[in-house]
mmCIF file of C-alpha atoms and ligand atoms in Angstrom:
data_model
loop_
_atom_site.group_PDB
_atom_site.id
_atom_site.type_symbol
_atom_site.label_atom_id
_atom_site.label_comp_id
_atom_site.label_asym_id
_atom_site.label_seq_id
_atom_site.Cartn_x
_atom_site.Cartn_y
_atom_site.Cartn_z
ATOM 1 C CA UNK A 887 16.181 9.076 8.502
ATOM 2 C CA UNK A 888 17.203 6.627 5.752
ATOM 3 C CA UNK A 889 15.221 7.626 2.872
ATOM 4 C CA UNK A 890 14.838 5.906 -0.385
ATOM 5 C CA UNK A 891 12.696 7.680 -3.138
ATOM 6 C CA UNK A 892 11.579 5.975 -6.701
ATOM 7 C CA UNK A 893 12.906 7.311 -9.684
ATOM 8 C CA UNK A 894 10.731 6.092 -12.051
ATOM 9 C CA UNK A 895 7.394 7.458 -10.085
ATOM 10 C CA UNK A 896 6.261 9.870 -12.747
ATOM 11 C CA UNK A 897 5.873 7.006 -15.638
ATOM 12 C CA UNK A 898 3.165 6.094 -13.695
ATOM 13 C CA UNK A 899 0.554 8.852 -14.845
ATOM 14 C CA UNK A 900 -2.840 7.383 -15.554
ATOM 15 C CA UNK A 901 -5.138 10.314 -16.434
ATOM 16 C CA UNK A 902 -8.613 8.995 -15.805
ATOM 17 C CA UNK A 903 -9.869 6.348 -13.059
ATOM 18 C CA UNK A 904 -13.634 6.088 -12.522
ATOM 19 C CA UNK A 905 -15.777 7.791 -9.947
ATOM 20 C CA UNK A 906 -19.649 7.218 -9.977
ATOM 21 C CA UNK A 907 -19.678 6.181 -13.435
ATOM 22 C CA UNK A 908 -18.042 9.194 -14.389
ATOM 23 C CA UNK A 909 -14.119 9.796 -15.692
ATOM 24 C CA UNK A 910 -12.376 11.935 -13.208
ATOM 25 C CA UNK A 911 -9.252 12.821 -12.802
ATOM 26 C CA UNK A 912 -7.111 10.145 -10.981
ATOM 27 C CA UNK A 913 -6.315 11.004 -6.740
ATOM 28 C CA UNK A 914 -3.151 9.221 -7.166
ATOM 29 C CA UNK A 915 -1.013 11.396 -8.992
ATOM 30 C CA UNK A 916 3.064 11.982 -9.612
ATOM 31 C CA UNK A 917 2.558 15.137 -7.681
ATOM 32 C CA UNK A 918 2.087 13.564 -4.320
ATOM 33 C CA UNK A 919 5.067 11.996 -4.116
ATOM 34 C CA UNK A 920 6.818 15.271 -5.477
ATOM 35 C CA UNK A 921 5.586 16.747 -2.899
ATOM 36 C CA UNK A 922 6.819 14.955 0.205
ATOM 37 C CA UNK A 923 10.274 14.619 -2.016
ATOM 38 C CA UNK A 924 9.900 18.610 -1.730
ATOM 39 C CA UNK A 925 9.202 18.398 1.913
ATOM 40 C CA UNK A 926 12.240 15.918 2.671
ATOM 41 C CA UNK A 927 14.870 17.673 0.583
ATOM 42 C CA UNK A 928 13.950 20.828 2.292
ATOM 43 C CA UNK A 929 14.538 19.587 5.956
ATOM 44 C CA UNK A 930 18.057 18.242 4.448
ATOM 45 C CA UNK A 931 17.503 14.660 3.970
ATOM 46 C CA UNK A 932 18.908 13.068 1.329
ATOM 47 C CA UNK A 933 17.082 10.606 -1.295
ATOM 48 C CA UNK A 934 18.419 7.190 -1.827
ATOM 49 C CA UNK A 935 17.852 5.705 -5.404
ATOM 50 C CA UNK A 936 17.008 2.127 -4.773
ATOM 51 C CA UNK A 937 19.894 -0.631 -5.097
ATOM 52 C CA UNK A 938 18.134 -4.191 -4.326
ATOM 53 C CA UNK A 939 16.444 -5.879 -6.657
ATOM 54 C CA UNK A 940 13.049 -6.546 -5.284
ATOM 55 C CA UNK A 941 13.177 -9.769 -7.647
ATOM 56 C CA UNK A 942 13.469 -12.681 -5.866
ATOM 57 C CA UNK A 943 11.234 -11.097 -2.532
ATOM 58 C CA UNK A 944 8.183 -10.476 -4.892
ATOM 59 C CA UNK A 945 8.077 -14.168 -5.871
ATOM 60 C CA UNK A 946 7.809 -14.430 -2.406
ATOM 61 C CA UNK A 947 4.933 -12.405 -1.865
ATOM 62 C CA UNK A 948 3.209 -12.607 -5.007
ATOM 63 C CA UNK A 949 2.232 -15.361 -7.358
ATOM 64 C CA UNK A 950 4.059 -16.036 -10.638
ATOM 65 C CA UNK A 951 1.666 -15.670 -13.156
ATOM 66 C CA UNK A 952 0.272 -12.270 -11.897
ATOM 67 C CA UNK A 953 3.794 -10.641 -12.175
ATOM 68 C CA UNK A 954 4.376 -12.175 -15.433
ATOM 69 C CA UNK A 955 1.023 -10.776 -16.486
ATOM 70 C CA UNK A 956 1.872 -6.984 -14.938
ATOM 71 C CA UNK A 957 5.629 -7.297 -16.508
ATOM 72 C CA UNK A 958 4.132 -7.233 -19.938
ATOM 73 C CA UNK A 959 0.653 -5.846 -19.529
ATOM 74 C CA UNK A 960 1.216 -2.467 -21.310
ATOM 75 C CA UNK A 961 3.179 -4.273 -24.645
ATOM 76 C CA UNK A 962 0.359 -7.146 -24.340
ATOM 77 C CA UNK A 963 -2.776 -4.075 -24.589
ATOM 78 C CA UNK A 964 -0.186 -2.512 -27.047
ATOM 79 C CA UNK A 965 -0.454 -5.664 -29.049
ATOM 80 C CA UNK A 966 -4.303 -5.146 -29.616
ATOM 81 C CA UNK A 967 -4.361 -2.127 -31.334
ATOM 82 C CA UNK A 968 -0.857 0.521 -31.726
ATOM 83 C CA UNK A 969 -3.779 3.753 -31.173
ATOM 84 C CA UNK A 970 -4.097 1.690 -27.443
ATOM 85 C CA UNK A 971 -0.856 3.708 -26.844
ATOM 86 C CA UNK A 972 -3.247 7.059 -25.683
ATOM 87 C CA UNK A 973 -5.885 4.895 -23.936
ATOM 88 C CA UNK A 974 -6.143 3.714 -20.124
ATOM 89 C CA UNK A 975 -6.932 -0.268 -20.053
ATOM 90 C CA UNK A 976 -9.915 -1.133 -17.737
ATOM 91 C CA UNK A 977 -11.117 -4.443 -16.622
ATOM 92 C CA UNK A 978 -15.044 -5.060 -17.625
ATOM 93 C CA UNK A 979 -15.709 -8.328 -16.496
ATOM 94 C CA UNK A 980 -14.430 -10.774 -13.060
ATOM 95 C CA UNK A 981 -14.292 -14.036 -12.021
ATOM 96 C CA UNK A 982 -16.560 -14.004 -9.005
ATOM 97 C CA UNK A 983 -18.230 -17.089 -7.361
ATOM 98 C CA UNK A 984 -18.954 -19.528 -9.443
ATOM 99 C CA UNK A 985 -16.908 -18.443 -12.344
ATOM 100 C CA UNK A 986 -13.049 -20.080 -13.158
ATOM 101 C CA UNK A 987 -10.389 -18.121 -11.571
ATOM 102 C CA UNK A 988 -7.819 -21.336 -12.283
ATOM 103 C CA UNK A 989 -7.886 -20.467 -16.444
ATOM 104 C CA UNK A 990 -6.318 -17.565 -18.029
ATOM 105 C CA UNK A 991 -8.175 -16.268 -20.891
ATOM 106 C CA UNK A 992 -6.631 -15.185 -23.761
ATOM 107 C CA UNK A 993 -8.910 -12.456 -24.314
ATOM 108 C CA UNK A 994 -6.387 -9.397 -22.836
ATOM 109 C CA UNK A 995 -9.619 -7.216 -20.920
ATOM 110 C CA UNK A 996 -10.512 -10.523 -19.283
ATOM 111 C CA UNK A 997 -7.078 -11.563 -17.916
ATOM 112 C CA UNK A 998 -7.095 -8.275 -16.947
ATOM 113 C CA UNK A 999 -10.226 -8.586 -14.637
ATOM 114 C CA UNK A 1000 -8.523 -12.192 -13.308
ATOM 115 C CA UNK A 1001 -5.688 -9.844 -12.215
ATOM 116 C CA UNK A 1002 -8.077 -6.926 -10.583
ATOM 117 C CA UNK A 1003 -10.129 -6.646 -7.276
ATOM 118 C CA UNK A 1004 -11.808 -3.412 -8.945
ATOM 119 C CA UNK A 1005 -11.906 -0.824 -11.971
ATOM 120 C CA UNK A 1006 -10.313 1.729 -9.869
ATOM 121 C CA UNK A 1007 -6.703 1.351 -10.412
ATOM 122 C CA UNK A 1008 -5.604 2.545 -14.033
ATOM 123 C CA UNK A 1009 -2.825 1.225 -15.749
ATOM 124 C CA UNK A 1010 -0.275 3.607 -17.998
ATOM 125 C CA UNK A 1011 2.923 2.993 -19.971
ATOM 126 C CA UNK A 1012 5.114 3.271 -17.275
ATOM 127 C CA UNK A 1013 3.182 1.239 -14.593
ATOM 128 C CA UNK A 1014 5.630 -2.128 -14.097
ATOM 129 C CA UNK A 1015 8.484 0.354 -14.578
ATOM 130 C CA UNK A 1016 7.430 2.888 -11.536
ATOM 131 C CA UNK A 1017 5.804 -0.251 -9.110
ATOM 132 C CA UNK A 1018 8.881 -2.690 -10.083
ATOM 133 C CA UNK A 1019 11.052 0.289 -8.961
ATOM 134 C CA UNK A 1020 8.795 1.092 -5.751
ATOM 135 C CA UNK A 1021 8.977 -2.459 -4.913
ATOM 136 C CA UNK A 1022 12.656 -2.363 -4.950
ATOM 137 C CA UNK A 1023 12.928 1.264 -2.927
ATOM 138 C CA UNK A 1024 10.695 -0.750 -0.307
ATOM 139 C CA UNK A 1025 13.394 -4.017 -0.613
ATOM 140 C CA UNK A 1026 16.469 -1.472 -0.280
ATOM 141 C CA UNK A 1027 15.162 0.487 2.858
ATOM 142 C CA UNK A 1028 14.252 -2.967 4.898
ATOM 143 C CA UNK A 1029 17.788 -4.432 3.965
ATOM 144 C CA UNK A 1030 19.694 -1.595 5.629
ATOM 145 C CA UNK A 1031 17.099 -1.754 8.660
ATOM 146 C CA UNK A 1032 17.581 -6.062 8.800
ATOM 147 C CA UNK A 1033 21.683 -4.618 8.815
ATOM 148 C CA UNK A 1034 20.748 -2.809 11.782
ATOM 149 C CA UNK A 1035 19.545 0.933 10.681
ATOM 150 C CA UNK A 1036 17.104 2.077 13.317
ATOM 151 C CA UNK A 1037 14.764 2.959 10.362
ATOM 152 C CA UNK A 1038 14.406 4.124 7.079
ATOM 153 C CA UNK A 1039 11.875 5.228 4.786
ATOM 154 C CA UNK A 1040 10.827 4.503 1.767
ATOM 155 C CA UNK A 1041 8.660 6.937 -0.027
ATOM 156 C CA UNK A 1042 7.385 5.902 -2.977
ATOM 157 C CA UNK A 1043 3.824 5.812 -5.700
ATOM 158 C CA UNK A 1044 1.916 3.752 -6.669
ATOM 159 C CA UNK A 1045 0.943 2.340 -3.360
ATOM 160 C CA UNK A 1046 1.219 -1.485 -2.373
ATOM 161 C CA UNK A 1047 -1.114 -2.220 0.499
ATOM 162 C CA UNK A 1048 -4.588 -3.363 -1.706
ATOM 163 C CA UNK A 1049 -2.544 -5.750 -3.998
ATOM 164 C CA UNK A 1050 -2.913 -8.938 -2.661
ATOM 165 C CA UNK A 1051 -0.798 -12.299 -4.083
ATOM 166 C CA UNK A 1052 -2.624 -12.518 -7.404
ATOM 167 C CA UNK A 1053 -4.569 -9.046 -8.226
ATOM 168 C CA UNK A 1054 -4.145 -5.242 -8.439
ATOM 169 C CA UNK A 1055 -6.303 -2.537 -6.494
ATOM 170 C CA UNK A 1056 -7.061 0.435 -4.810
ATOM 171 C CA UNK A 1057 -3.893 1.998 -7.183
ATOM 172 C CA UNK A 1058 -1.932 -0.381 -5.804
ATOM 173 C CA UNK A 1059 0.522 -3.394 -8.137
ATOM 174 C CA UNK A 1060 2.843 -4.951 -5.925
ATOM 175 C CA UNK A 1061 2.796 -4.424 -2.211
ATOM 176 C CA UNK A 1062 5.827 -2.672 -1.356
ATOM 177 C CA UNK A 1063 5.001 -3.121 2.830
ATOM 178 C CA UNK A 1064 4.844 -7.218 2.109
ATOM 179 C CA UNK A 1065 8.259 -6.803 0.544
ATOM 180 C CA UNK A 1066 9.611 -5.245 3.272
ATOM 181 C CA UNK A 1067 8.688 -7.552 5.604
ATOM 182 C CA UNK A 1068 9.861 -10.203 3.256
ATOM 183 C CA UNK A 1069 12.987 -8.905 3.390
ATOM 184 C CA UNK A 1070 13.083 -8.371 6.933
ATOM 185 C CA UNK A 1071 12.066 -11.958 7.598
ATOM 186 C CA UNK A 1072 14.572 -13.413 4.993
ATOM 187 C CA UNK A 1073 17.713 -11.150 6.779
ATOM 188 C CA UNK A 1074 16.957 -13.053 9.991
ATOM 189 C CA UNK A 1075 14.149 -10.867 12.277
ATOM 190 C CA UNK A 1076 11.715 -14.297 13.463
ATOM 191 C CA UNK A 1077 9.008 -12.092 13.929
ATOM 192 C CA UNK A 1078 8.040 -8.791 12.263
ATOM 193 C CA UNK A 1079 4.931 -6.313 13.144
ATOM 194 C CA UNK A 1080 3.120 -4.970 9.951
ATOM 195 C CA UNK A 1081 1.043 -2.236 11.335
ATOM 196 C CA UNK A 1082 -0.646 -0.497 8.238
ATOM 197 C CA UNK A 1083 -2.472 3.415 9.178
ATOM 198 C CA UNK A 1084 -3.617 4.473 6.366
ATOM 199 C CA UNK A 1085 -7.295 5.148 6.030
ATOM 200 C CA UNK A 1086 -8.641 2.128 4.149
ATOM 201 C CA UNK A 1087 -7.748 -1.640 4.803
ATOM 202 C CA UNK A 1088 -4.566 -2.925 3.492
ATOM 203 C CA UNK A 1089 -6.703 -6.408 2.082
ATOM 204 C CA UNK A 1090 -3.958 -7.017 -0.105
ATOM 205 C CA UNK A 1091 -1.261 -7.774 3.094
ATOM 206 C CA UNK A 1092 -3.722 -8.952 5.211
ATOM 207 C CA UNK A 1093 -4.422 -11.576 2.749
ATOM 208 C CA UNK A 1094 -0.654 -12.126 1.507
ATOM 209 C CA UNK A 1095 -0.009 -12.854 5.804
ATOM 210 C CA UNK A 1096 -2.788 -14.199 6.852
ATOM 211 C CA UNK A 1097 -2.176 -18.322 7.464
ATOM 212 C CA UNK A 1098 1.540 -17.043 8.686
ATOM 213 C CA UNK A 1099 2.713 -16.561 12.163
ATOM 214 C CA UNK A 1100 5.682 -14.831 11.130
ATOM 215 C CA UNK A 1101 3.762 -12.142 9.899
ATOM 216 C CA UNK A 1102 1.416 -9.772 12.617
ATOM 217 C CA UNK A 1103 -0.691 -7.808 10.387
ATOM 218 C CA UNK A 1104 -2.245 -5.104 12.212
ATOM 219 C CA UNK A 1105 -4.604 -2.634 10.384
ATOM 220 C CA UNK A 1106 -6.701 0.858 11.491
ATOM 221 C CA UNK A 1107 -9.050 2.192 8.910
ATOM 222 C CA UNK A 1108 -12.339 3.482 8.150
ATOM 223 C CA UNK A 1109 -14.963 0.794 8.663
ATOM 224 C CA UNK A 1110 -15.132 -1.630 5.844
ATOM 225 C CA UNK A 1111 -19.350 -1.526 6.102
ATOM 226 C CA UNK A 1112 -18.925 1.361 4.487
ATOM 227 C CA UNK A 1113 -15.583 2.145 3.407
ATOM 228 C CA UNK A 1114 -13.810 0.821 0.429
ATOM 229 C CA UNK A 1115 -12.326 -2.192 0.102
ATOM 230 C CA UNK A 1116 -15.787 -3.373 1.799
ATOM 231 C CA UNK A 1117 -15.224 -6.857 1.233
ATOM 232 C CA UNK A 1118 -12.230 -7.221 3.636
ATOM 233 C CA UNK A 1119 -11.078 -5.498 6.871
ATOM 234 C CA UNK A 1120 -13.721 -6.789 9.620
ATOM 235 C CA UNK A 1121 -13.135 -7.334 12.976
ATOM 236 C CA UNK A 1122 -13.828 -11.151 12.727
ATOM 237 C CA UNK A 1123 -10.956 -11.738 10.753
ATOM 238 C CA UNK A 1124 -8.535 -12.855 12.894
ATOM 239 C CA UNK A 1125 -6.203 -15.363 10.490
ATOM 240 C CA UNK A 1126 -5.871 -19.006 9.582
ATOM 241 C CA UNK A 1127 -4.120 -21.947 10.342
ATOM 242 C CA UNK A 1128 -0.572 -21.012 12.095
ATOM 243 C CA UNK A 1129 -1.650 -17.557 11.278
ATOM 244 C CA UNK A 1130 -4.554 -17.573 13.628
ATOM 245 C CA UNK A 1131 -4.102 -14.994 16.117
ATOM 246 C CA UNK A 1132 -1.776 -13.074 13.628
ATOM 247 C CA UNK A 1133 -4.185 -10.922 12.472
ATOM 248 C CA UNK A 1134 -6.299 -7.674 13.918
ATOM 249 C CA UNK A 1135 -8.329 -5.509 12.451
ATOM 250 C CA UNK A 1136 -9.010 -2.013 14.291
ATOM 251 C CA UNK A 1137 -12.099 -0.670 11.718
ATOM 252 C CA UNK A 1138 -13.044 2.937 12.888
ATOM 253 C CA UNK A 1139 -16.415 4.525 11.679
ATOM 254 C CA UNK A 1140 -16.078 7.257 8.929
ATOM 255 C CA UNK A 1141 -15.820 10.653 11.063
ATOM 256 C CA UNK A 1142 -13.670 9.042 13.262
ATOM 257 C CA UNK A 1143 -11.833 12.151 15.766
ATOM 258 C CA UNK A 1144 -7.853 11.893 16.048
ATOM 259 C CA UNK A 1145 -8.971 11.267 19.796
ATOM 260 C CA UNK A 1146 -10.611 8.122 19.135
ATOM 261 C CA UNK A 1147 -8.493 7.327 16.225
ATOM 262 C CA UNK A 1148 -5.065 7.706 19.075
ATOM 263 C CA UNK A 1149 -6.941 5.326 21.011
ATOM 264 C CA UNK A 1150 -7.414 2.454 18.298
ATOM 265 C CA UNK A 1151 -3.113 3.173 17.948
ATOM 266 C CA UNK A 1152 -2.685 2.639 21.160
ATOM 267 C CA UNK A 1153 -5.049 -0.455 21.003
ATOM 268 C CA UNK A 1154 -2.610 -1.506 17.924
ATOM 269 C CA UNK A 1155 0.775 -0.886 19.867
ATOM 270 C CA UNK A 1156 0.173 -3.146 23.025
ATOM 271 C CA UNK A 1157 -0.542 -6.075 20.589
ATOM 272 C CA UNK A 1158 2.605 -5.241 19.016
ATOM 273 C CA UNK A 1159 4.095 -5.419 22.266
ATOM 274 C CA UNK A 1160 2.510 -8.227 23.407
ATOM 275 C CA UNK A 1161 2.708 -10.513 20.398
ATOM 276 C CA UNK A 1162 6.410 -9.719 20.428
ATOM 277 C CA UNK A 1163 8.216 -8.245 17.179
ATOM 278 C CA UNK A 1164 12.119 -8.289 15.722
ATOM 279 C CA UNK A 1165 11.329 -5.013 13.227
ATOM 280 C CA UNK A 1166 8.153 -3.000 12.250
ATOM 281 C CA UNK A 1167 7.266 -2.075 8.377
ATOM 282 C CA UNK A 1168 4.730 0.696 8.844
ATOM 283 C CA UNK A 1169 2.067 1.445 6.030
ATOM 284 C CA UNK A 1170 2.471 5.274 6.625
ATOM 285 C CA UNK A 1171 -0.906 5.914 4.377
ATOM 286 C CA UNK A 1172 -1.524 10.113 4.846
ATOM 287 C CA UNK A 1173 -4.722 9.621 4.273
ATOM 288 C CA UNK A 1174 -6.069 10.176 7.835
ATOM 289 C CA UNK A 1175 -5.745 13.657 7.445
ATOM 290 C CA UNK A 1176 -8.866 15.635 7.662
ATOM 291 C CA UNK A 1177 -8.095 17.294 4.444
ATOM 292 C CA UNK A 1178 -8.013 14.019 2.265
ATOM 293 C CA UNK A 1179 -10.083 14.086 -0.323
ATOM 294 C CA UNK A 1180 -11.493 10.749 -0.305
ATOM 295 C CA UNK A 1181 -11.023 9.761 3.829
ATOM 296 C CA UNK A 1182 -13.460 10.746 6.591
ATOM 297 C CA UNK A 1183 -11.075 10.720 9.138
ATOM 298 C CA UNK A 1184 -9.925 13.786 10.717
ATOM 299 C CA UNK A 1185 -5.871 14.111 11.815
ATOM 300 C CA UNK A 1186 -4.502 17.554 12.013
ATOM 301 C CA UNK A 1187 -1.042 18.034 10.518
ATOM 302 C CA UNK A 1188 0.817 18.017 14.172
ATOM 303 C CA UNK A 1189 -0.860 14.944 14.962
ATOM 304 C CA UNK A 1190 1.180 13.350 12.243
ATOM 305 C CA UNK A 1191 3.950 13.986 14.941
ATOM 306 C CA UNK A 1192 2.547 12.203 17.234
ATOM 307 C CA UNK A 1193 2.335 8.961 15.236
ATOM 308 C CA UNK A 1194 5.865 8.979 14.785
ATOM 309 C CA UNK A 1195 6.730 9.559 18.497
ATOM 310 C CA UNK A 1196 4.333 6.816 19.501
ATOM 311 C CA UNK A 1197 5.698 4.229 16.678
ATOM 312 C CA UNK A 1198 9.394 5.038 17.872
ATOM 313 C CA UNK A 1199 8.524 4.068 21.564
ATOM 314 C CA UNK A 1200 8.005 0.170 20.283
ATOM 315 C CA UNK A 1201 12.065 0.663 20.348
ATOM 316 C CA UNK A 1202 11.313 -1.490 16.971
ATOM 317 C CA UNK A 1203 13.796 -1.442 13.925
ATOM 318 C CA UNK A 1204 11.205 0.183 11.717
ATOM 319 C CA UNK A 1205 10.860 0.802 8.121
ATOM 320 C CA UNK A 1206 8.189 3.284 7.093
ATOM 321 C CA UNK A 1207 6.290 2.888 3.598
ATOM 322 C CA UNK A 1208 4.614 5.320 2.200
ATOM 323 C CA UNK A 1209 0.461 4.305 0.740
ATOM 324 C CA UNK A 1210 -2.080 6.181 0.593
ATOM 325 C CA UNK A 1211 -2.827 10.232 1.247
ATOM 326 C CA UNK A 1212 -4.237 12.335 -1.548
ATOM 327 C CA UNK A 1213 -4.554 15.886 -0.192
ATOM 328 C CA UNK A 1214 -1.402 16.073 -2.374
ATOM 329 C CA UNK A 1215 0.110 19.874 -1.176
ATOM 330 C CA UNK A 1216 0.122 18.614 2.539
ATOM 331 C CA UNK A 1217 1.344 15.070 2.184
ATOM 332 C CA UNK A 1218 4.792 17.078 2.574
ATOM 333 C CA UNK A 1219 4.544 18.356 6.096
ATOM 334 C CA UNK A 1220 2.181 15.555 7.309
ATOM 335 C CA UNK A 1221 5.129 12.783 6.272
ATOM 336 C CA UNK A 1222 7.739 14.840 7.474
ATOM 337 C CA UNK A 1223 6.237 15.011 10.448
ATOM 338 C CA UNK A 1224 5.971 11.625 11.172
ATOM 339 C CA UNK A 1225 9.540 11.517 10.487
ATOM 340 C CA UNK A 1226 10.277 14.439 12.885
ATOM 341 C CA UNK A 1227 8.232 12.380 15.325
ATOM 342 C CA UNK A 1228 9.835 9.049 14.927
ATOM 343 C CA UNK A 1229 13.223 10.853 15.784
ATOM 344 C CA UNK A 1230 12.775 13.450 17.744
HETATM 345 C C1 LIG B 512 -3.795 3.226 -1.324
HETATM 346 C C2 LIG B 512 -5.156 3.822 -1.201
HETATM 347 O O1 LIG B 512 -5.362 4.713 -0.381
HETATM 348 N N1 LIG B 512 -6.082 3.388 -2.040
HETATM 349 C C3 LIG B 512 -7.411 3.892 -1.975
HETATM 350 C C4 LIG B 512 -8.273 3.309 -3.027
HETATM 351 C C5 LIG B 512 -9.621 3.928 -2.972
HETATM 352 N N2 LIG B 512 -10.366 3.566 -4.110
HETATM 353 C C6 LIG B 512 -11.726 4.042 -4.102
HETATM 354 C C7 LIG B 512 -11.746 5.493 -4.463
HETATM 355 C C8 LIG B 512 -13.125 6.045 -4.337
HETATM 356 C C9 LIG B 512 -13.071 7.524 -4.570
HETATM 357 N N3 LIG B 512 -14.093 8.152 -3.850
HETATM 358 C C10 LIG B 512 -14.128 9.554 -4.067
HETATM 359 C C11 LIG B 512 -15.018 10.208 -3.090
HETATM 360 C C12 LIG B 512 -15.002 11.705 -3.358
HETATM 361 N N4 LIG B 512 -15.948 12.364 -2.512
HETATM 362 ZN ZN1 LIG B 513 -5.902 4.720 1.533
#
């Protein structure tokens, strides 16, 4: 398959995010990605480097000032204080109800919480570099699918699927899957199928597609009552205005078997069929696996195989991004497999 990795992953290397009040170690480190880049180069594939220029799609997808903000971010907490250089920004404060989202402070830690969902997605030098770069992997595998490549892949860190038009989360910047249906859309396919798998709800596409028609956003995950991102990825969201209809939320409770969880993708793949869909952008998160560190589901590595044979009977031009998945030594085989899957 098409692949397309992200050469500038590994400037992306936050060392801390925060876990019950305490600094741990972040889950969403350059090694994952090494390690499906492992995985592929061993099976023979070759690795892309990226050759659109996500540009013009993100402004698309995203609003102005919050990629003029993240463009700059690291020189503007620079700015503060040179000895910020060895020190991970964090937002401390957010404007929730009742509080102006429409004014951006000057204050850098508070336009930093305007530009944040949570405190769980550290920032480092190399952060606009690494997502600007992911963006345009995601931008260059959906151009050769919309030229009529059967499917490509675009494997990639940080992930996109929590960052919604305006803010940052769940280690996510800019959401790679939105630009690849962007692209998709732009390069002539009238309808495309976002169907995002990885454990926790992609709020940031749902929200990006939700009052469009042009758009299906279709999402499995652990249930949102007790999962993060809690405050999105419920059943009764069903989109807006010519979007209503558009959108369908699949939440599975944490502990979920691969039996049940096959059943929900099933569920997911007659809408698809249904609703009708030009192309497919997949957000391949790995973090179904039962190993994950963070997920309660419970796929087995082979079952990863059968996700890909199931996606590839849509007969869909489909490009694969990669999200979520932080049992970091398996993320290798369980991608691969998906790939195997897909083309087998
Ligand atoms: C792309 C993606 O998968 N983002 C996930 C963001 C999850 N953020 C919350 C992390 C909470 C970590 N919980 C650790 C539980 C260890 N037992
Ligand atoms: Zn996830």
């Amino acid at each position: 398959m098409i692949t397309y990795h992200n050469p500038l992953h590994q400037g992306h290397a936050p060392a801390h995010e925060f876990f019950r009040g305490e600094r741990v170690p972040c889950f969403e480190k350059p090694a994952r990605v090494d390690y499906v880049e492992g995985a592929l180069r061993a099976r023979g594939q070759d690795l892309m480097t990226p050759d659109v220029d996500s540009a013009p799609v993100l402004s698309q997808v995203h609003a102005p000032r919050y990629l003029a903000f993240l463009q700059t971010a690291w020189q503007q907490w620079l700015a503060l204080d040179p000895a910020n250089a060895g020190v991970q920004p964090f937002p401390s404060v957010w404007p929730v109800r009742t509080l102006r989202s429409d004014l951006v402070p000057e204050n850098f830690v508070a336009r930093l919480g305007l530009y944040s969902m949570d405190n769980g997605t550290p920032m480092a030098s190399g952060t606009w570099a690494a997502a600007k770069a992911g963006a345009d992997a995601a931008a260059s595998a959906a151009t050769l699918v919309a030229q009529g490549a059967r499917a490509a892949f675009c494997c990639t860190r940080p992930p996109g699927h929590h960052a919604g038009p305006d803010f940052m989360g769940g280690y996510c910047f800019l959401n790679n899957a939105a630009v690849a249906a962007q692209v998709l859309r732009n390069q002539g396919a009238q309808r495309v199928a976002l169907l995002d798998v990885d454990y926790h709800h992609g709020n940031g596409t749902q929200s990006i597609f939700y009052d469009r028609a042009d758009v299906l956003f279709i999402s499995i995950h652990g249930d949102p009552r007790t999962e993060y991102p809690f405050y999105l990825g419920h059943p009764d969201e069903t989109g807006v205005g010519e979007g209503a209809g558009f959108n369908l939320n699949l939440p599975l409770p944490a502990g979920t078997s691969a039996t049940t969880w096959f059943d929900a993708l099933e569920s997911a793949c007659a809408r698809i069929a249904s609703q009708g869909a030009d192309a497919l952008v997949v957000s391949l998160g790995l973090d179904t696996f039962e190993g994950d560190p963070i997920s309660k589901f419970a796929l087995a590595s082979a079952d990863f195989t059968r996700v890909g044979e199931r996606l590839a009977r849509l007969g869909l031009p489909t490009v694969f991004v990669l999200e979520g998945g932080y049992a970091a030594a398996e993320l290798g085989t369980n991608a691969v497999n998906v790939l195997d899957g897909f083309e087998q």
